PDB file of C-alpha atoms in Angstrom:
ATOM      1  CA  MET A  24     -15.235  -8.893   4.210  1.00 96.00           C
ATOM      2  CA  LYS A  25     -12.799  -6.090   3.803  1.00 97.00           C
ATOM      3  CA  VAL A  26      -9.834  -5.219   5.955  1.00 98.00           C
ATOM      4  CA  VAL A  27      -7.343  -2.393   6.115  1.00 98.00           C
ATOM      5  CA  ILE A  28      -4.124  -3.759   7.593  1.00 98.00           C
ATOM      6  CA  GLN A  29      -1.550  -1.322   9.045  1.00 98.00           C
ATOM      7  CA  ARG A  30       1.980  -2.431  10.082  1.00 98.00           C
ATOM      8  CA  VAL A  31       2.568  -0.657  13.433  1.00 98.00           C
ATOM      9  CA  THR A  32       5.249  -0.158  15.889  1.00 98.00           C
ATOM     10  CA  LYS A  33       2.435   0.651  18.407  1.00 98.00           C
ATOM     11  CA  ALA A  34      -1.316   0.952  18.419  1.00 98.00           C
ATOM     12  CA  SER A  35      -4.118   1.318  20.922  1.00 98.00           C
ATOM     13  CA  VAL A  36      -7.779   1.696  21.272  1.00 98.00           C
ATOM     14  CA  THR A  37      -9.538   3.962  23.859  1.00 98.00           C
ATOM     15  CA  ILE A  38     -13.230   3.862  24.689  1.00 97.00           C
ATOM     16  CA  GLU A  39     -14.691   6.603  26.941  1.00 97.00           C
ATOM     17  CA  GLY A  40     -11.266   7.598  28.227  1.00 97.00           C
ATOM     18  CA  GLU A  41     -10.211   3.972  29.048  1.00 97.00           C
ATOM     19  CA  LYS A  42      -7.522   2.202  26.976  1.00 98.00           C
ATOM     20  CA  VAL A  43      -9.033  -1.131  26.116  1.00 98.00           C
ATOM     21  CA  ALA A  44      -6.243  -2.499  23.781  1.00 98.00           C
ATOM     22  CA  SER A  45      -2.647  -1.716  23.245  1.00 98.00           C
ATOM     23  CA  ILE A  46       0.164  -3.436  21.209  1.00 98.00           C
ATOM     24  CA  GLU A  47       3.750  -2.759  20.221  1.00 96.00           C
ATOM     25  CA  ASN A  48       5.006  -4.405  16.941  1.00 97.00           C
ATOM     26  CA  GLY A  49       2.415  -5.994  14.740  1.00 98.00           C
ATOM     27  CA  LEU A  50      -0.737  -5.255  12.916  1.00 98.00           C
ATOM     28  CA  LEU A  51      -3.830  -2.896  13.372  1.00 98.00           C
ATOM     29  CA  ILE A  52      -6.662  -4.644  11.431  1.00 98.00           C
ATOM     30  CA  LEU A  53      -9.764  -2.583  10.622  1.00 98.00           C
ATOM     31  CA  LEU A  54     -12.587  -4.877   9.638  1.00 98.00           C
ATOM     32  CA  GLY A  55     -15.689  -4.273   7.580  1.00 97.00           C
ATOM     33  CA  ILE A  56     -18.394  -6.916   7.175  1.00 98.00           C
ATOM     34  CA  VAL A  57     -21.272  -7.338   4.709  1.00 97.00           C
ATOM     35  CA  ASN A  58     -24.261  -9.634   4.880  1.00 95.00           C
ATOM     36  CA  GLU A  59     -22.812 -12.026   2.243  1.00 96.00           C
ATOM     37  CA  ASP A  60     -19.648 -12.749   4.375  1.00 97.00           C
ATOM     38  CA  THR A  61     -19.167 -16.322   5.470  1.00 96.00           C
ATOM     39  CA  LEU A  62     -16.852 -18.451   7.577  1.00 97.00           C
ATOM     40  CA  GLU A  63     -15.023 -19.204   4.242  1.00 96.00           C
ATOM     41  CA  ASP A  64     -14.186 -15.557   3.907  1.00 97.00           C
ATOM     42  CA  ILE A  65     -12.959 -15.480   7.527  1.00 98.00           C
ATOM     43  CA  THR A  66     -10.677 -18.567   7.097  1.00 97.00           C
ATOM     44  CA  TRP A  67      -9.237 -17.278   3.760  1.00 97.00           C
ATOM     45  CA  LEU A  68      -8.644 -13.753   5.179  1.00 97.00           C
ATOM     46  CA  SER A  69      -7.101 -14.834   8.388  1.00 98.00           C
ATOM     47  CA  ASN A  70      -4.752 -17.228   6.647  1.00 97.00           C
ATOM     48  CA  LYS A  71      -3.740 -14.450   4.230  1.00 97.00           C
ATOM     49  CA  ILE A  72      -3.185 -11.934   6.908  1.00 98.00           C
ATOM     50  CA  VAL A  73      -0.988 -13.961   9.309  1.00 98.00           C
ATOM     51  CA  ASN A  74       1.146 -15.185   6.484  1.00 97.00           C
ATOM     52  CA  LEU A  75       1.422 -11.965   4.532  1.00 98.00           C
ATOM     53  CA  ARG A  76       5.068 -11.202   4.136  1.00 98.00           C
ATOM     54  CA  ILE A  77       5.172  -7.441   5.042  1.00 98.00           C
ATOM     55  CA  PHE A  78       7.791  -7.330   7.907  1.00 97.00           C
ATOM     56  CA  GLY A  79      11.437  -6.748   7.332  1.00 95.00           C
ATOM     57  CA  ASP A  80      14.051  -9.542   7.410  1.00 95.00           C
ATOM     58  CA  GLU A  81      17.697  -9.121   8.332  1.00 95.00           C
ATOM     59  CA  ASN A  82      18.259  -7.115   5.199  1.00 95.00           C
ATOM     60  CA  GLU A  83      15.164  -4.968   5.647  1.00 91.00           C
ATOM     61  CA  VAL A  84      13.411  -6.706   2.785  1.00 95.00           C
ATOM     62  CA  MET A  85       9.675  -7.347   3.478  1.00 96.00           C
ATOM     63  CA  ASN A  86      10.098 -11.159   3.691  1.00 97.00           C
ATOM     64  CA  ARG A  87       8.664 -11.997   7.061  1.00 98.00           C
ATOM     65  CA  SER A  88       5.007 -12.581   8.148  1.00 98.00           C
ATOM     66  CA  LEU A  89       3.174 -11.792  11.364  1.00 97.00           C
ATOM     67  CA  LYS A  90       3.697 -15.534  12.317  1.00 96.00           C
ATOM     68  CA  ASP A  91       7.425 -15.245  11.610  1.00 97.00           C
ATOM     69  CA  THR A  92       7.873 -12.082  13.832  1.00 97.00           C
ATOM     70  CA  ASN A  93       5.395 -13.215  16.561  1.00 96.00           C
ATOM     71  CA  GLY A  94       3.692  -9.742  16.167  1.00 97.00           C
ATOM     72  CA  ASP A  95       0.738  -8.671  18.054  1.00 98.00           C
ATOM     73  CA  VAL A  96      -2.694  -7.772  16.538  1.00 98.00           C
ATOM     74  CA  ILE A  97      -5.596  -5.371  17.391  1.00 98.00           C
ATOM     75  CA  VAL A  98      -8.863  -5.955  15.457  1.00 98.00           C
ATOM     76  CA  VAL A  99     -11.243  -3.090  15.272  1.00 98.00           C
ATOM     77  CA  SER A 100     -14.769  -3.370  13.669  1.00 96.00           C
ATOM     78  CA  GLN A 101     -15.297  -0.553  11.173  1.00 95.00           C
ATOM     79  CA  PHE A 102     -18.568  -0.568   9.223  1.00 95.00           C
ATOM     80  CA  THR A 103     -17.487   2.481   7.203  1.00 94.00           C
ATOM     81  CA  LEU A 104     -15.166   0.345   5.177  1.00 94.00           C
ATOM     82  CA  GLN A 105     -18.220  -0.861   3.382  1.00 94.00           C
ATOM     83  CA  ALA A 106     -19.340   2.719   2.376  1.00 93.00           C
ATOM     84  CA  SER A 107     -20.642   3.396  -0.963  1.00 92.00           C
ATOM     85  CA  THR A 108     -19.584   6.908  -2.350  1.00 93.00           C
ATOM     86  CA  LYS A 109     -21.005   6.291  -5.857  1.00 91.00           C
ATOM     87  CA  LYS A 110     -23.851   8.724  -5.567  1.00 91.00           C
ATOM     88  CA  GLY A 111     -23.815  12.146  -3.869  1.00 91.00           C
ATOM     89  CA  ASN A 112     -21.541  13.382  -1.172  1.00 94.00           C
ATOM     90  CA  ARG A 113     -23.022  11.429   1.701  1.00 94.00           C
ATOM     91  CA  PRO A 114     -21.668   7.871   2.038  1.00 94.00           C
ATOM     92  CA  SER A 115     -24.194   5.026   2.119  1.00 93.00           C
ATOM     93  CA  TYR A 116     -23.638   2.193   4.586  1.00 94.00           C
ATOM     94  CA  ILE A 117     -26.401  -0.034   3.255  1.00 93.00           C
ATOM     95  CA  LYS A 118     -23.920  -2.771   2.266  1.00 93.00           C
ATOM     96  CA  ALA A 119     -22.597  -2.994   5.876  1.00 95.00           C
ATOM     97  CA  ALA A 120     -23.954  -5.997   7.845  1.00 96.00           C
ATOM     98  CA  LYS A 121     -26.263  -5.115  10.778  1.00 95.00           C
ATOM     99  CA  PRO A 122     -25.086  -6.171  14.239  1.00 95.00           C
ATOM    100  CA  ASP A 123     -27.059  -9.344  14.359  1.00 96.00           C
ATOM    101  CA  VAL A 124     -25.109 -10.622  11.333  1.00 96.00           C
ATOM    102  CA  ALA A 125     -21.827  -8.694  11.957  1.00 97.00           C
ATOM    103  CA  ILE A 126     -21.102  -9.386  15.533  1.00 97.00           C
ATOM    104  CA  PRO A 127     -20.909 -13.224  15.242  1.00 97.00           C
ATOM    105  CA  LEU A 128     -18.670 -12.810  12.133  1.00 98.00           C
ATOM    106  CA  TYR A 129     -16.529 -10.280  13.910  1.00 97.00           C
ATOM    107  CA  GLU A 130     -16.112 -12.771  16.871  1.00 97.00           C
ATOM    108  CA  ASP A 131     -15.438 -15.635  14.596  1.00 98.00           C
ATOM    109  CA  PHE A 132     -12.775 -13.511  12.646  1.00 98.00           C
ATOM    110  CA  VAL A 133     -10.966 -12.650  15.940  1.00 98.00           C
ATOM    111  CA  ASN A 134     -11.109 -16.345  17.026  1.00 98.00           C
ATOM    112  CA  GLN A 135      -9.709 -17.459  13.679  1.00 98.00           C
ATOM    113  CA  ILE A 136      -6.787 -15.033  13.784  1.00 98.00           C
ATOM    114  CA  GLU A 137      -6.002 -16.217  17.326  1.00 98.00           C
ATOM    115  CA  LYS A 138      -6.063 -19.872  16.204  1.00 98.00           C
ATOM    116  CA  ASP A 139      -3.889 -19.177  13.023  1.00 97.00           C
ATOM    117  CA  LEU A 140      -1.500 -16.920  14.886  1.00 97.00           C
ATOM    118  CA  GLY A 141      -1.402 -19.077  18.086  1.00 96.00           C
ATOM    119  CA  LYS A 142      -1.797 -16.180  20.442  1.00 97.00           C
ATOM    120  CA  LYS A 143      -4.396 -13.802  22.046  1.00 97.00           C
ATOM    121  CA  VAL A 144      -5.557 -10.989  19.882  1.00 98.00           C
ATOM    122  CA  GLN A 145      -6.728  -7.667  21.279  1.00 98.00           C
ATOM    123  CA  THR A 146      -9.800  -5.854  20.072  1.00 97.00           C
ATOM    124  CA  GLY A 147     -11.822  -2.721  20.263  1.00 95.00           C
ATOM    125  CA  GLN A 148     -15.546  -3.021  21.095  1.00 95.00           C
ATOM    126  CA  PHE A 149     -18.053  -3.713  18.445  1.00 92.00           C
ATOM    127  CA  GLY A 150     -20.276  -0.601  17.818  1.00 91.00           C
ATOM    128  CA  ALA A 151     -18.550   1.594  20.297  1.00 94.00           C
ATOM    129  CA  ASP A 152     -17.147   5.121  19.622  1.00 96.00           C
ATOM    130  CA  MET A 153     -13.445   4.243  19.719  1.00 97.00           C
ATOM    131  CA  LYS A 154     -10.326   6.420  19.500  1.00 98.00           C
ATOM    132  CA  VAL A 155      -7.737   4.448  17.555  1.00 98.00           C
ATOM    133  CA  GLU A 156      -4.148   5.634  17.886  1.00 98.00           C
ATOM    134  CA  LEU A 157      -1.227   4.106  15.926  1.00 98.00           C
ATOM    135  CA  LEU A 158       2.231   4.666  14.671  1.00 98.00           C
ATOM    136  CA  ASN A 159       2.322   3.238  11.210  1.00 97.00           C
ATOM    137  CA  ASP A 160       5.591   1.457  10.463  1.00 97.00           C
ATOM    138  CA  GLY A 161       6.861   2.131   6.912  1.00 94.00           C
ATOM    139  CA  PRO A 162       4.227   3.262   6.208  1.00 96.00           C
ATOM    140  CA  VAL A 163       2.755  -0.052   5.255  1.00 97.00           C
ATOM    141  CA  THR A 164      -1.048  -0.180   4.709  1.00 97.00           C
ATOM    142  CA  ILE A 165      -2.695  -2.907   2.745  1.00 98.00           C
ATOM    143  CA  ILE A 166      -6.432  -3.320   1.781  1.00 97.00           C
ATOM    144  CA  ILE A 167      -7.797  -6.855   1.295  1.00 97.00           C
ATOM    145  CA  ASP A 168     -11.255  -7.693   0.166  1.00 96.00           C
ATOM    146  CA  SER A 169     -12.147 -11.341   0.441  1.00 95.00           C
ATOM    147  CA  LYS A 170     -14.532 -10.946  -2.512  1.00 90.00           C
ATOM    148  CA  ASN A 171     -11.584 -10.310  -4.638  1.00 89.00           C
ATOM    149  CA  LYS A 172      -9.560 -13.469  -3.906  1.00 79.00           C
ATOM    150  CA  GLU A 173      -9.822 -15.004  -7.240  1.00 70.00           C
TER     151      GLU A 173
END
């Protein structure tokens, strides 16, 4: 399971002209899932994300977490995070999990973030053509792969 986390002052997701998610201060999380991902990956990743100290304290030092700041979250599924660009110029998405595997894991990930954060998380729509808009704060962008936790 791979995520790109972006600290934002605002973010939104629009599908077919309709805004389906919108937050102010918090995180936009892009999530890519592979067949080998498990509930263990979800638990580890969610805990890491909500406790990651990437928000400024009173001295503007990145010392506060999403939990500390009561920040909001949007989670967007993005199979292209699992692209392989090793050969040729056309990315291969063979590692990305198919919907029958990915959708339940995506939903479990959202539920785990909500549980760990103690509040509702907004989402895009799995498999939809989404327009994602954000104002990256910092900019702070971090990539985490649950397969590299050791």
